[in-house]
Every structure is written in structure tokens, then in C-alpha cells.
Coordinates of N, CA and C in Angstrom, one line a residue:
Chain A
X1 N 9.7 -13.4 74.7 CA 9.4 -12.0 74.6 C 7.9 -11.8 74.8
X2 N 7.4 -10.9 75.1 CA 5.9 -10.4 75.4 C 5.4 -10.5 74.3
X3 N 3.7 -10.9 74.3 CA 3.2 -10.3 73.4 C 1.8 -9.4 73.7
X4 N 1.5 -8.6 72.6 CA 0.4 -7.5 73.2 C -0.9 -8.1 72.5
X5 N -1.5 -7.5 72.7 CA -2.8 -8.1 72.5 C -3.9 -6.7 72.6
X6 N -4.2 -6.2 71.8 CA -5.6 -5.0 71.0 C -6.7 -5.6 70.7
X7 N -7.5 -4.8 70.5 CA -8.8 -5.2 70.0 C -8.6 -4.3 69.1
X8 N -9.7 -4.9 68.0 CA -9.2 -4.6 66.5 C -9.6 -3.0 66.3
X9 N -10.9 -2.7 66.7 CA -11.4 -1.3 66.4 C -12.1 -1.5 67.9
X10 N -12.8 0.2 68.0 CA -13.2 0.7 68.8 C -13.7 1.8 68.3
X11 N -14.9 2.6 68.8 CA -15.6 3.9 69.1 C -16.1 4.3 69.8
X12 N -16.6 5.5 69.6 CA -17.4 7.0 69.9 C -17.3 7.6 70.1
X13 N -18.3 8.4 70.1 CA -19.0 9.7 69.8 C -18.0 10.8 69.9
X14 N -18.1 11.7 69.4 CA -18.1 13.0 69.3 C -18.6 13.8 71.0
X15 N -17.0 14.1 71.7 CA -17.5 14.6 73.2 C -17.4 13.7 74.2
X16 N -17.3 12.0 73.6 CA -17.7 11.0 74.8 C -16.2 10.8 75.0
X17 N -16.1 9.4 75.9 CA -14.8 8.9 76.3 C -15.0 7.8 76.0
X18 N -13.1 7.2 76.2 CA -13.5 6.0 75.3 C -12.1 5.3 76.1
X19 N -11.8 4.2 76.5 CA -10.7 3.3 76.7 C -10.3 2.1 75.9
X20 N -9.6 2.2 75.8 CA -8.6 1.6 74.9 C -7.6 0.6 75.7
X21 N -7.5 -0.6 75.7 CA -7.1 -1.9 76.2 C -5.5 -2.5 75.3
X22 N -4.1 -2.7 75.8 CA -3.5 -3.6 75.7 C -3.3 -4.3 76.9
X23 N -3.0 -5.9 76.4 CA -3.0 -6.8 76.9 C -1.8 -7.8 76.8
X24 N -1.0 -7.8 78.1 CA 0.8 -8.2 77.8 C 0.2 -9.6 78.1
X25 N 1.2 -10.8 77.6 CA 1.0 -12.0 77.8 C 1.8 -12.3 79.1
X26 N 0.7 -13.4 79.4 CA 1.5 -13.8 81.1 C 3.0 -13.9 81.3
X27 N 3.2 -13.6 82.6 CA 4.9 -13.2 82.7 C 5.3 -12.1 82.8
X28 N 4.5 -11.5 82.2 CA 5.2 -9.9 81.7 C 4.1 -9.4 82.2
X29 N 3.8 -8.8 83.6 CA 2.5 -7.7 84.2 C 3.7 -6.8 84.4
X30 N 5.2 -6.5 84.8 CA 5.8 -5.7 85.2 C 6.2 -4.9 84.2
X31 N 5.7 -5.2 83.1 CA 6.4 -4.6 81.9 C 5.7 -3.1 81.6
X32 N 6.1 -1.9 81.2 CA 5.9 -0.9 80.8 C 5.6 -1.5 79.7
X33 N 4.3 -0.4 78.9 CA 4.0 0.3 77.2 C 3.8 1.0 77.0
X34 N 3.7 1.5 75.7 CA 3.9 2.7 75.0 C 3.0 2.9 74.3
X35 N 2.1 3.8 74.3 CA 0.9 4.5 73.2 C 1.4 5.3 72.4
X36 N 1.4 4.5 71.0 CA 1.2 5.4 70.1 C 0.0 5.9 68.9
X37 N -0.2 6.8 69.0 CA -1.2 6.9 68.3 C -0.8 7.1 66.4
X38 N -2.1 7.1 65.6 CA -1.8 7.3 64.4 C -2.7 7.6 63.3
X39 N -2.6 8.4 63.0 CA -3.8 9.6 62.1 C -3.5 8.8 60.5
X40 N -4.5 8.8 59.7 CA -4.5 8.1 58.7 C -3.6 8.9 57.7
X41 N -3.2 8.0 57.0 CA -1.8 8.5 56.1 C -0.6 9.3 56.9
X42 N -0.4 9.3 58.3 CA 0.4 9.3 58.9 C 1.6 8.5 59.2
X43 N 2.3 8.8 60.2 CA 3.5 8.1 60.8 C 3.1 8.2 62.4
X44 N 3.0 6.8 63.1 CA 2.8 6.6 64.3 C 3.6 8.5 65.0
X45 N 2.7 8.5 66.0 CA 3.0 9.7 67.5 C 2.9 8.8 69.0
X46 N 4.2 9.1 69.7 CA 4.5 8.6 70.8 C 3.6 9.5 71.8
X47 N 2.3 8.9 72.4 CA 1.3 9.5 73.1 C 2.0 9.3 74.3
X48 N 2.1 8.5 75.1 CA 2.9 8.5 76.7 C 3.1 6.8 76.9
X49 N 3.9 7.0 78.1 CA 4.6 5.2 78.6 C 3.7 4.9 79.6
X50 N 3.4 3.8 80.4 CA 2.2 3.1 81.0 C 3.3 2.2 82.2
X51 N 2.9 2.2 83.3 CA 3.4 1.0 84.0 C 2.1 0.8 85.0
X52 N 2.2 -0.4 85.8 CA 1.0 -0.9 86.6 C 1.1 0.5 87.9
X53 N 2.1 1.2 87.6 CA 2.0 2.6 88.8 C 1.4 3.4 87.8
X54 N 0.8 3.5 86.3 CA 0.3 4.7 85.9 C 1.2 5.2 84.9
X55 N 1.3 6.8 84.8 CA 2.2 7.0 83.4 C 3.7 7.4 84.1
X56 N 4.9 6.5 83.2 CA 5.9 7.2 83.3 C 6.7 7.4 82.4
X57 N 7.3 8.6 83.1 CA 8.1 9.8 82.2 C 6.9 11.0 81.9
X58 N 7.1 11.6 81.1 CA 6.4 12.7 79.9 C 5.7 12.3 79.1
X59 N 4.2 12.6 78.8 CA 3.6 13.1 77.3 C 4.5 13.0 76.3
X60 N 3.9 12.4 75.1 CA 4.7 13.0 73.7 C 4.1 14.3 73.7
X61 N 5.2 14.9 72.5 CA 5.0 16.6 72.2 C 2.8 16.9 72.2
X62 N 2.7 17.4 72.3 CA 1.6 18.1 72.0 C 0.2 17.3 72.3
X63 N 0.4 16.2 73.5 CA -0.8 15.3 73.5 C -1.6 16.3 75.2
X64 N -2.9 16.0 74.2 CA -3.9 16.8 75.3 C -3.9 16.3 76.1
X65 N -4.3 16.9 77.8 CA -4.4 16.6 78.5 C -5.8 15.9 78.9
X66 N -7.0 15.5 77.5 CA -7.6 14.5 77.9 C -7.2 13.2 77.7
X67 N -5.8 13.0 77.5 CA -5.8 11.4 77.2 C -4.9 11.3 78.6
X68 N -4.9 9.9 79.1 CA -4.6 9.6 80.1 C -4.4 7.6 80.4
X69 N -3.6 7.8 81.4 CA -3.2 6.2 81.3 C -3.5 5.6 82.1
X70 N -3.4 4.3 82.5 CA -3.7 3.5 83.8 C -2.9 2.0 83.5
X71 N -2.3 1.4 84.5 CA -1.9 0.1 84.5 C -2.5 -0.6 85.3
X72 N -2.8 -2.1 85.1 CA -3.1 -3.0 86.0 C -2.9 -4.2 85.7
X73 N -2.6 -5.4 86.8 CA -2.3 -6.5 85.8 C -1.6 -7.1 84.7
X74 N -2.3 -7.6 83.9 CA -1.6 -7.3 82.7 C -1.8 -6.3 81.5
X75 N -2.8 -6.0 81.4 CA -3.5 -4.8 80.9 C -3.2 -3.4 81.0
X76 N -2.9 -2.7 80.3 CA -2.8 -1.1 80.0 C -3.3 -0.5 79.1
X77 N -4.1 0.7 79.8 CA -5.1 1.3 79.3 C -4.8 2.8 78.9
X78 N -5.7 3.2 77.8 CA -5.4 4.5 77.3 C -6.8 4.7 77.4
X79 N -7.1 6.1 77.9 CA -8.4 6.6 77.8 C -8.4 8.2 77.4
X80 N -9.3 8.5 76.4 CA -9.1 9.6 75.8 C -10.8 10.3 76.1
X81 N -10.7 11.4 76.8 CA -11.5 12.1 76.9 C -12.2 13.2 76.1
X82 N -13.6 13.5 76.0 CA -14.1 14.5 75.6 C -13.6 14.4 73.9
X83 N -14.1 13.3 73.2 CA -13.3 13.2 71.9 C -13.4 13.7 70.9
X84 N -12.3 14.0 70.0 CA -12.6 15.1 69.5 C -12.8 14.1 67.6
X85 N -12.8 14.8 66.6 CA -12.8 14.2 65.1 C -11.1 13.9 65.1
X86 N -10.1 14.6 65.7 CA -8.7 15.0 65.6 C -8.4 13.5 65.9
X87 N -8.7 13.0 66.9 CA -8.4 11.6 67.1 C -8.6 10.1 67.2
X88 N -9.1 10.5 65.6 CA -9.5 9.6 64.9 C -8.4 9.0 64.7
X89 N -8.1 7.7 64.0 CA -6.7 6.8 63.6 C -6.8 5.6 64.5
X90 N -5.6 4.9 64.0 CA -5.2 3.6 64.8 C -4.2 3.8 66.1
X91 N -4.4 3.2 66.9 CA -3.7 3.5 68.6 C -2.7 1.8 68.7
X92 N -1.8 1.9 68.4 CA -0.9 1.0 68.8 C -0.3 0.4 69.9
X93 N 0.0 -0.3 70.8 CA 0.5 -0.8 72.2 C 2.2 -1.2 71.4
X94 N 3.1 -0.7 72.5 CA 4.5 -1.3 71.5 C 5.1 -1.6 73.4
X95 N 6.5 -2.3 73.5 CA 7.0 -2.7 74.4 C 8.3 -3.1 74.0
X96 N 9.7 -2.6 74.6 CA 11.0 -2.9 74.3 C 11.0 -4.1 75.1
X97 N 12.3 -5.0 74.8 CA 12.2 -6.3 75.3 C 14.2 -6.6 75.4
X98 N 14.9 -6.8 76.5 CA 16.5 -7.2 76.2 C 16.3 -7.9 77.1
X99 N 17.1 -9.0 76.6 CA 17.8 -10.4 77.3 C 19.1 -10.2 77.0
X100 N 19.9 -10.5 77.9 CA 21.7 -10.9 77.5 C 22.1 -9.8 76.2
X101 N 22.7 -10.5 74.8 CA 22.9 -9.9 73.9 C 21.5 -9.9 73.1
X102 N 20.4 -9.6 72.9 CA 19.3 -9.3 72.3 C 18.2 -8.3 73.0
X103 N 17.6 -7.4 71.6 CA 17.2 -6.8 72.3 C 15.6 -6.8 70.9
X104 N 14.7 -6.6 71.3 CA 13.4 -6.7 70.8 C 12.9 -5.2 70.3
X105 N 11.7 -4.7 69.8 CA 10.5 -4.0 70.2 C 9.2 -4.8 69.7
X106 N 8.0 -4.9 70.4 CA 7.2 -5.5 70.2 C 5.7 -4.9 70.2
X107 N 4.7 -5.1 69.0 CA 4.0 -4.1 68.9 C 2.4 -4.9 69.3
X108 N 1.7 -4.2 69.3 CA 0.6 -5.0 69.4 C -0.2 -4.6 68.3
X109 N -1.3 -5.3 67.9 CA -2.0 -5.4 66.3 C -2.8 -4.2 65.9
X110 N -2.6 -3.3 67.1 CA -3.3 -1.8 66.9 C -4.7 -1.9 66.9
X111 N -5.5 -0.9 67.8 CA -6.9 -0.7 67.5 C -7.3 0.6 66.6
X112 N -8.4 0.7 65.6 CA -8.8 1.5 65.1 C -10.2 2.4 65.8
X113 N -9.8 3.3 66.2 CA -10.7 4.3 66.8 C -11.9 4.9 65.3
X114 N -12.5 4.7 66.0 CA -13.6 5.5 64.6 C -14.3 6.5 65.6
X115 N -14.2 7.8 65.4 CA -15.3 8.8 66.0 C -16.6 9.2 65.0
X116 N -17.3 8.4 65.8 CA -19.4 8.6 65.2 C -19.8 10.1 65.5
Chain B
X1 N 12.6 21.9 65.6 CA 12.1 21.2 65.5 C 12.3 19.9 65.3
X2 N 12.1 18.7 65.9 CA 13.0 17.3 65.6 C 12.2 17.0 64.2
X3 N 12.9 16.7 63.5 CA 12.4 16.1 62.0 C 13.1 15.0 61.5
X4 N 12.3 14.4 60.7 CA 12.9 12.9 60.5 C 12.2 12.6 59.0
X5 N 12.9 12.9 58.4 CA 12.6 12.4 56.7 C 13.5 11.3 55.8
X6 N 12.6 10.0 55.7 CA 13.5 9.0 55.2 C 12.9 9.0 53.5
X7 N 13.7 8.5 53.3 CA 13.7 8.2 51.2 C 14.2 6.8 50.8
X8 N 13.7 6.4 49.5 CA 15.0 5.8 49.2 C 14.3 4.8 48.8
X9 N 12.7 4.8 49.2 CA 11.4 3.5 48.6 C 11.1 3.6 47.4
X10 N 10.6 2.6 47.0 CA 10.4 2.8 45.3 C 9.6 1.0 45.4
X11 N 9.6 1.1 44.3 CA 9.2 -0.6 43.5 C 10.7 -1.3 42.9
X12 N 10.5 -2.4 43.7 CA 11.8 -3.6 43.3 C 11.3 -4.8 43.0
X13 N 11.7 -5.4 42.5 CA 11.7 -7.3 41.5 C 11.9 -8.3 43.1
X14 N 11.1 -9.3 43.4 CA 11.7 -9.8 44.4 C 13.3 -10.2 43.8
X15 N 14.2 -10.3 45.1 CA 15.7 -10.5 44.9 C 16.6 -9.2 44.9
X16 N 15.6 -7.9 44.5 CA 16.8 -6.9 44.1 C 16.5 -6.2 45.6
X17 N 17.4 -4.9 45.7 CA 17.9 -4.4 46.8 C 17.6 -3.1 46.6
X18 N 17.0 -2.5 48.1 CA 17.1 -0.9 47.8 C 18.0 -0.1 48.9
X19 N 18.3 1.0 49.0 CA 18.6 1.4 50.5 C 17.9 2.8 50.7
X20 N 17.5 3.0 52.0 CA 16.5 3.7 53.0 C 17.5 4.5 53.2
X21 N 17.2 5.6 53.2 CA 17.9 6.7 54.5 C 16.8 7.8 55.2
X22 N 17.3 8.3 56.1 CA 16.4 8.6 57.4 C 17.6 10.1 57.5
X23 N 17.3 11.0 56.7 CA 17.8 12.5 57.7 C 16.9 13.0 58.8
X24 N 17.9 13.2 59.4 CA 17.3 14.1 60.7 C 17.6 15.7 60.8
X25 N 16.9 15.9 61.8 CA 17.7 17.7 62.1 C 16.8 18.1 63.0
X26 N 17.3 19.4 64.3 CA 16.6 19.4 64.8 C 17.3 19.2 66.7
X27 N 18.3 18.0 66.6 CA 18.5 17.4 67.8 C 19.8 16.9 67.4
X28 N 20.7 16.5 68.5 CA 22.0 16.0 68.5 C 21.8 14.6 68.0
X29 N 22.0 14.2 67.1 CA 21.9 13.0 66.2 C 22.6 11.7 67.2
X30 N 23.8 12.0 67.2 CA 24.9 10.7 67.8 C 24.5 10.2 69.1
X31 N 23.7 11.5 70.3 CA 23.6 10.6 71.3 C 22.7 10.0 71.4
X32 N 21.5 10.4 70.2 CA 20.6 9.1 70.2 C 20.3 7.6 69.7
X33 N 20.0 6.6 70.3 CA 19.4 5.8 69.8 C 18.4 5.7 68.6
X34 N 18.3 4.6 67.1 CA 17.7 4.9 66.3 C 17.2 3.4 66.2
X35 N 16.0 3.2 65.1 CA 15.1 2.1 65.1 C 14.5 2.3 63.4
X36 N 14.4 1.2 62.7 CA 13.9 1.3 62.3 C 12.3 0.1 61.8
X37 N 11.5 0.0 61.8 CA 10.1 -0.2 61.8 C 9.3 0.1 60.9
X38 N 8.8 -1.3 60.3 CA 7.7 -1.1 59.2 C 6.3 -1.7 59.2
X39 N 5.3 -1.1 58.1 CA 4.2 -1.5 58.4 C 3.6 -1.9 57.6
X40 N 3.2 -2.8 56.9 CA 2.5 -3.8 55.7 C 1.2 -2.7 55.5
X41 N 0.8 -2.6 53.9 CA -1.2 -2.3 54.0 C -1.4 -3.1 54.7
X42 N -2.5 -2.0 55.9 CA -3.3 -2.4 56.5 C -3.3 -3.0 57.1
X43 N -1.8 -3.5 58.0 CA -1.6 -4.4 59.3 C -0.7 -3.3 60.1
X44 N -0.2 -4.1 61.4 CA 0.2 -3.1 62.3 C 1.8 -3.1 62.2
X45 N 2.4 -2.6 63.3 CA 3.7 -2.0 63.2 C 4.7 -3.2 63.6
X46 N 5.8 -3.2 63.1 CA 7.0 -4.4 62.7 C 8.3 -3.7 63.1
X47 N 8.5 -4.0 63.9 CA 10.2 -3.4 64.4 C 11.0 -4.2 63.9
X48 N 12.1 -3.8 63.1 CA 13.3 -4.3 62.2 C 15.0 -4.6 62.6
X49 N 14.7 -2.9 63.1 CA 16.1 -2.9 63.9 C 16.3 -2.0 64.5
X50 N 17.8 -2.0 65.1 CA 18.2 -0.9 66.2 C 19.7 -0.6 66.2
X51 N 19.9 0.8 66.2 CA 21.5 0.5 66.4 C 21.7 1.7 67.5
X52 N 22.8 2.0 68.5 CA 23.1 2.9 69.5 C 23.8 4.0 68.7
X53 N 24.0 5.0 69.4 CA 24.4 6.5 68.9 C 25.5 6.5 68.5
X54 N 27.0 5.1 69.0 CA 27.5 5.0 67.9 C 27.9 4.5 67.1
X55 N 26.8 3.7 66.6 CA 27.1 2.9 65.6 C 27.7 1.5 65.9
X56 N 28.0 1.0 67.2 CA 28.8 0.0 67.4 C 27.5 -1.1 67.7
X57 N 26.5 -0.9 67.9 CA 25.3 -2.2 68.5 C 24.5 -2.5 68.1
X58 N 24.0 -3.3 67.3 CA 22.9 -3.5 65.9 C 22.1 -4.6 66.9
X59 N 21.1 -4.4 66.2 CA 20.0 -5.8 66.5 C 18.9 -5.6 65.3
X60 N 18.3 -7.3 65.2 CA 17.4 -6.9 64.1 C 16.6 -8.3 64.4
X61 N 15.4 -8.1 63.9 CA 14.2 -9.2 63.8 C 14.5 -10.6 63.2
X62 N 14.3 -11.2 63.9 CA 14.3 -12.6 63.0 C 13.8 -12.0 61.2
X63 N 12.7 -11.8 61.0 CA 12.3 -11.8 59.7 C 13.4 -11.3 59.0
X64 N 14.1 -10.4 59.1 CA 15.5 -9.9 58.2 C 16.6 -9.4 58.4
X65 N 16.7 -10.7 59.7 CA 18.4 -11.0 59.9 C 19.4 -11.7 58.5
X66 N 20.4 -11.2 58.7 CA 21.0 -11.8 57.5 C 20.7 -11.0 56.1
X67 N 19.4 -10.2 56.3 CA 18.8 -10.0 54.4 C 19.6 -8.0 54.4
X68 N 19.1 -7.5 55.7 CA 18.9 -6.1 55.9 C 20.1 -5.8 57.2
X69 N 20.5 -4.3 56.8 CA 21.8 -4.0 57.6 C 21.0 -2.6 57.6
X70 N 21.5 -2.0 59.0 CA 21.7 -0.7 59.8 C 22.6 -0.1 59.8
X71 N 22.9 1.5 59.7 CA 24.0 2.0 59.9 C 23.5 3.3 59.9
X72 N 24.9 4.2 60.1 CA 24.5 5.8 60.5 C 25.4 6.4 60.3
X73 N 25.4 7.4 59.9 CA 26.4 8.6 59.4 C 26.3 9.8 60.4
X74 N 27.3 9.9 61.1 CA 26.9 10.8 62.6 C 26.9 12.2 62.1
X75 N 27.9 12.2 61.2 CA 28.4 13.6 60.7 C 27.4 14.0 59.8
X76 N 26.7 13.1 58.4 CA 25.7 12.9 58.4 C 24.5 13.5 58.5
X77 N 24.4 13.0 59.8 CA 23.1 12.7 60.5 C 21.9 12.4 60.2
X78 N 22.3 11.1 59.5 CA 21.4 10.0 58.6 C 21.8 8.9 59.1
X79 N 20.3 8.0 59.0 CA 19.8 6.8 59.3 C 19.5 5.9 58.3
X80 N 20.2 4.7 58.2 CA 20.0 3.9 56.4 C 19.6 2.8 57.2
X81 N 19.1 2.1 55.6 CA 18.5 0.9 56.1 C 18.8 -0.1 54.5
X82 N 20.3 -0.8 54.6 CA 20.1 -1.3 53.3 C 19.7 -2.9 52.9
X83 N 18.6 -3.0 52.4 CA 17.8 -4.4 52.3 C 18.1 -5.2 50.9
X84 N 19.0 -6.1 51.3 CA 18.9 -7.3 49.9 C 18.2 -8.0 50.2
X85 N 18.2 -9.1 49.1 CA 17.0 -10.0 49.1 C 16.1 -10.0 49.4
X86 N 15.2 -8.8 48.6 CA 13.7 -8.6 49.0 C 12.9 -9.3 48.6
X87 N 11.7 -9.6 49.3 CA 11.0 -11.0 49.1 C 9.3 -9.8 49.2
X88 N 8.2 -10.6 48.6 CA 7.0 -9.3 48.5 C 6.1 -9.3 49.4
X89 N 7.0 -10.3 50.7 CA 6.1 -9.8 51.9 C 6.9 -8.7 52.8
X90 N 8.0 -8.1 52.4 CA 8.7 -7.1 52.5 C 8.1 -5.8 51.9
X91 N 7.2 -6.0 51.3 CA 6.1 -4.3 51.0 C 5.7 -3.9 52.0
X92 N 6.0 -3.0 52.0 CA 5.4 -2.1 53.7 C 5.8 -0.5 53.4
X93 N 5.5 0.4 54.2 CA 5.8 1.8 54.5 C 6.9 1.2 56.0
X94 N 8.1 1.8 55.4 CA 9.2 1.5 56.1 C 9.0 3.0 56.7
X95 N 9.9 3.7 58.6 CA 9.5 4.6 59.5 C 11.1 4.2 59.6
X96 N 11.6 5.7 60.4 CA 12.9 5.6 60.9 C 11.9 6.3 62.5
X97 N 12.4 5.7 63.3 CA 12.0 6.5 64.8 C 13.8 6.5 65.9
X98 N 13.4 7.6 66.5 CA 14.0 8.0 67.4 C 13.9 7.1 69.1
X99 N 14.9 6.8 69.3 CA 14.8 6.3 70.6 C 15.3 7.1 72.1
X100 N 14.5 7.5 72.9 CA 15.0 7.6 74.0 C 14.6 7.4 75.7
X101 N 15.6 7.3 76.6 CA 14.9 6.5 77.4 C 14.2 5.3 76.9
X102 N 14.1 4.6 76.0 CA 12.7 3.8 75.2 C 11.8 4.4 74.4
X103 N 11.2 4.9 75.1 CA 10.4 5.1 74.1 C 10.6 5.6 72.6
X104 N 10.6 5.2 71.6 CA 10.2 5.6 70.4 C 9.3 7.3 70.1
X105 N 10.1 8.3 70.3 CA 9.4 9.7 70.7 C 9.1 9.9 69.3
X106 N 10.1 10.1 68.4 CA 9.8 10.9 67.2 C 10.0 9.7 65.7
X107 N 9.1 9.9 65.0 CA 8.8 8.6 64.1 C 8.9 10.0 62.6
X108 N 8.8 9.3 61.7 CA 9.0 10.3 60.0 C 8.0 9.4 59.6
X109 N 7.6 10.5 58.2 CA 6.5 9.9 57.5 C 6.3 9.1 56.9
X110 N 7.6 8.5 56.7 CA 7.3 6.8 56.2 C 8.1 6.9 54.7
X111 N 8.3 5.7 54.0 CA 8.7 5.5 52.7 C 8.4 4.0 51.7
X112 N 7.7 4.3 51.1 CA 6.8 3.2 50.8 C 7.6 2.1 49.8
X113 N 7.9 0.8 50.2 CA 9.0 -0.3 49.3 C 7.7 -0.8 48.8
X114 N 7.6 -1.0 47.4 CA 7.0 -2.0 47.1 C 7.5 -3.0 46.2
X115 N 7.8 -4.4 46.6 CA 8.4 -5.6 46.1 C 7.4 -6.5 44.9
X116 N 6.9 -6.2 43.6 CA 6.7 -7.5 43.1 C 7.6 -7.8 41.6
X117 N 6.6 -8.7 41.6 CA 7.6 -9.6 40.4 C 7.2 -8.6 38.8

């Protein structure tokens, strides 16, 4: 099964932009992921799905249109623009995984966004 | 509005047992896909299990195969999660999420298990 790979935290500013990195282990570059984001004392929000073509499917409910995706390689990227205090929290990478009779989800160790 | 409110966390003795449930409302319950997923203080997210809309296809993590069972009440339209043999690296804020297409769309606020002696 895949594994994801985050960096622990991340920031800035207030207004700036900021990208945000998961990282699937070798074998798996074809693999879609999932951004979720997560506001402190929250429950994860499904931000959007990622493939090395970009985003597919839909937005989750109510995510601005400065956040935006990109694939490449093995790596998928979340980049949030023009940042606001609102999107502060930890950003998650997750990935479904089925072989035969099994079936996985697999998360990555989450980055923590701090807005300065 | 899709809503997802699970209960049913508390403080347990390692060995004893609680069970979780996950109402919903909002959305046709049965044709979805459900998951349930927990998160230790201050580490990241742990997927547990899974079962299909009806109830016939379970999967679950190595960590609590054998200990933790899934199931669903269509009519219901509740999501449980019943865990024996809790051990106290089993403390976590337990999540019920929604599955479709994959992704994991709609997640609830959580229910906090905490296991010690």
C-alpha cells in the first residue's frame, strides 16, 4: 500500500501564498489524493481530489476558490492563495488503496499551517 | 444539510468495551459508503474501517482487526463502531466520514475514547 509523506508544519503571512507538499512512495505516481483540511478542535473537511492531470471531480462544500491543486510525479500539491487567519489548521494527504478482497485508506502525517 | 453526529466516547479500563454511533441526516443513508477513522492527541488521522451501503462488505486495519466491528442501521441511519478489547493506545477522537466516489466528503465532530487503567 502507498505511503504519504508531509512535512510537519508550514507558513505564512497573512495575504501571501503558500504550497503544501504530499509525497506518495515509489510505485504509486498514478495514484490520486485527497486534501483535507482541519481547523483546530475540528473534524477533518474534504478540500478537493489531486491526480498528476490536476484536480478531479468537485471542490468540497464551501472551499474558496484560492485553493487549488496540482500533480506531478510523485508529489501533490495544495496551494492556497491570498491567505486568510480562517485557514489556519492541519492539512492532511489521505489515499484509498484495493487489492483483490482488501481495501485500505491511507493518511499522511498532516502539515500544520500557522498564519504569521 | 448532510450532518453526521457520532457519540458513545467516554473513559474505559484497558480490556472493557464501548460502542460509537454515527447518526446522520440530511442524505439517503443506504446508498452511501461509510468509514470510520481516528486520531490520537496530537498525531494524524488512522482509518479503521469501512463497510458499503448495505451492510454486506466490511474491512478494517490491521491495528483492530479481530478487537472492533462495523455495522449500520439503514432504517436507522446510524453508523456504529463496537470496540472490545481496548488497549490505551486506542485513545483517540474517533470520526464517522462519509464516502463517495472516494473521497471521504463529509466527516462529524468527533467522539473522544479515552482508555486508561
Amino acid at each position: 500500500q502507498p505511503v504519504l509523506t508531509q512535512p510537519p508544519s508550514a507558513s505564512a503571512s497573512l495575504g501571501a501564498s503558500v504550497t503544501l507538499t504530499c509525497t506518495l512512495s515509489s510505485d504509486y505516481s498514478n495514484y490520486k489524493v485527497d486534501w483535507y483540511q482541519q481547523r483546530p478542535g475540528k473534524g477533518p473537511r474534504f478540500v478537493m481530489r489531486v491526480g498528476t492531470g490536476g484536480i478531479v471531480g468537485s471542490k468540497g462544500d464551501g472551499i474558496p476558490d484560492r485553493f487549488s491543486v496540482l500533480g506531478s510525479g510523485l508529489n501533490r500539491y495544495l496551494t492556497i492563495k491570498n491567505i486568510q487567519e480562517e485557514d489556519e489548521g492541519d492539512y492532511h494527504c489521505g489515499a484509498d488503496h484495493g487489492t483483490g478482497n482488501n481495501f485500505v485508506w491511507v493518511f499522511g502525517g498532516g502539515t500544520r499551517l500557522t498564519v504569521l | 444539510e448532510v450532518q453526521l453526529v457520532e457519540s458513545g466516547g467516554g473513559s474505559v479500563q484497558p480490556g472493557g468495551y464501548l460502542r460509537l454511533s454515527c447518526a446522520v441526516s440530511g442524505f439517503t443513508f443506504n446508498i452511501y459508503e461509510m468509514n470510520w477513522v481516528r486520531q490520537a492527541p496530537g498525531k494524524g488521522l488512522e482509518w479503521l474501517s469501512y463497510i458499503n451501503g448495505g451492510g454486506t462488505t466490511m474491512y478494517y486495519a490491521d491495528s483492530v482487526k479481530g478487537r472492533f466491528t462495523i455495522s449500520r442501521d439503514n432504517a436507522k441511519k446510524s453508523l456504529y463502531l463496537q470496540m472490545n478489547s481496548l488497549r490505551v493506545e486506542d485513545t483517540a477522537v474517533y470520526y464517522c466520514a462519509r464516502q463517495t466516489t472516494n473521497p471521504l466528503d463529509h466527516w462529524g465532530q468527533g467522539t473522544l475514547v479515552t482508555v486508561s487503567p
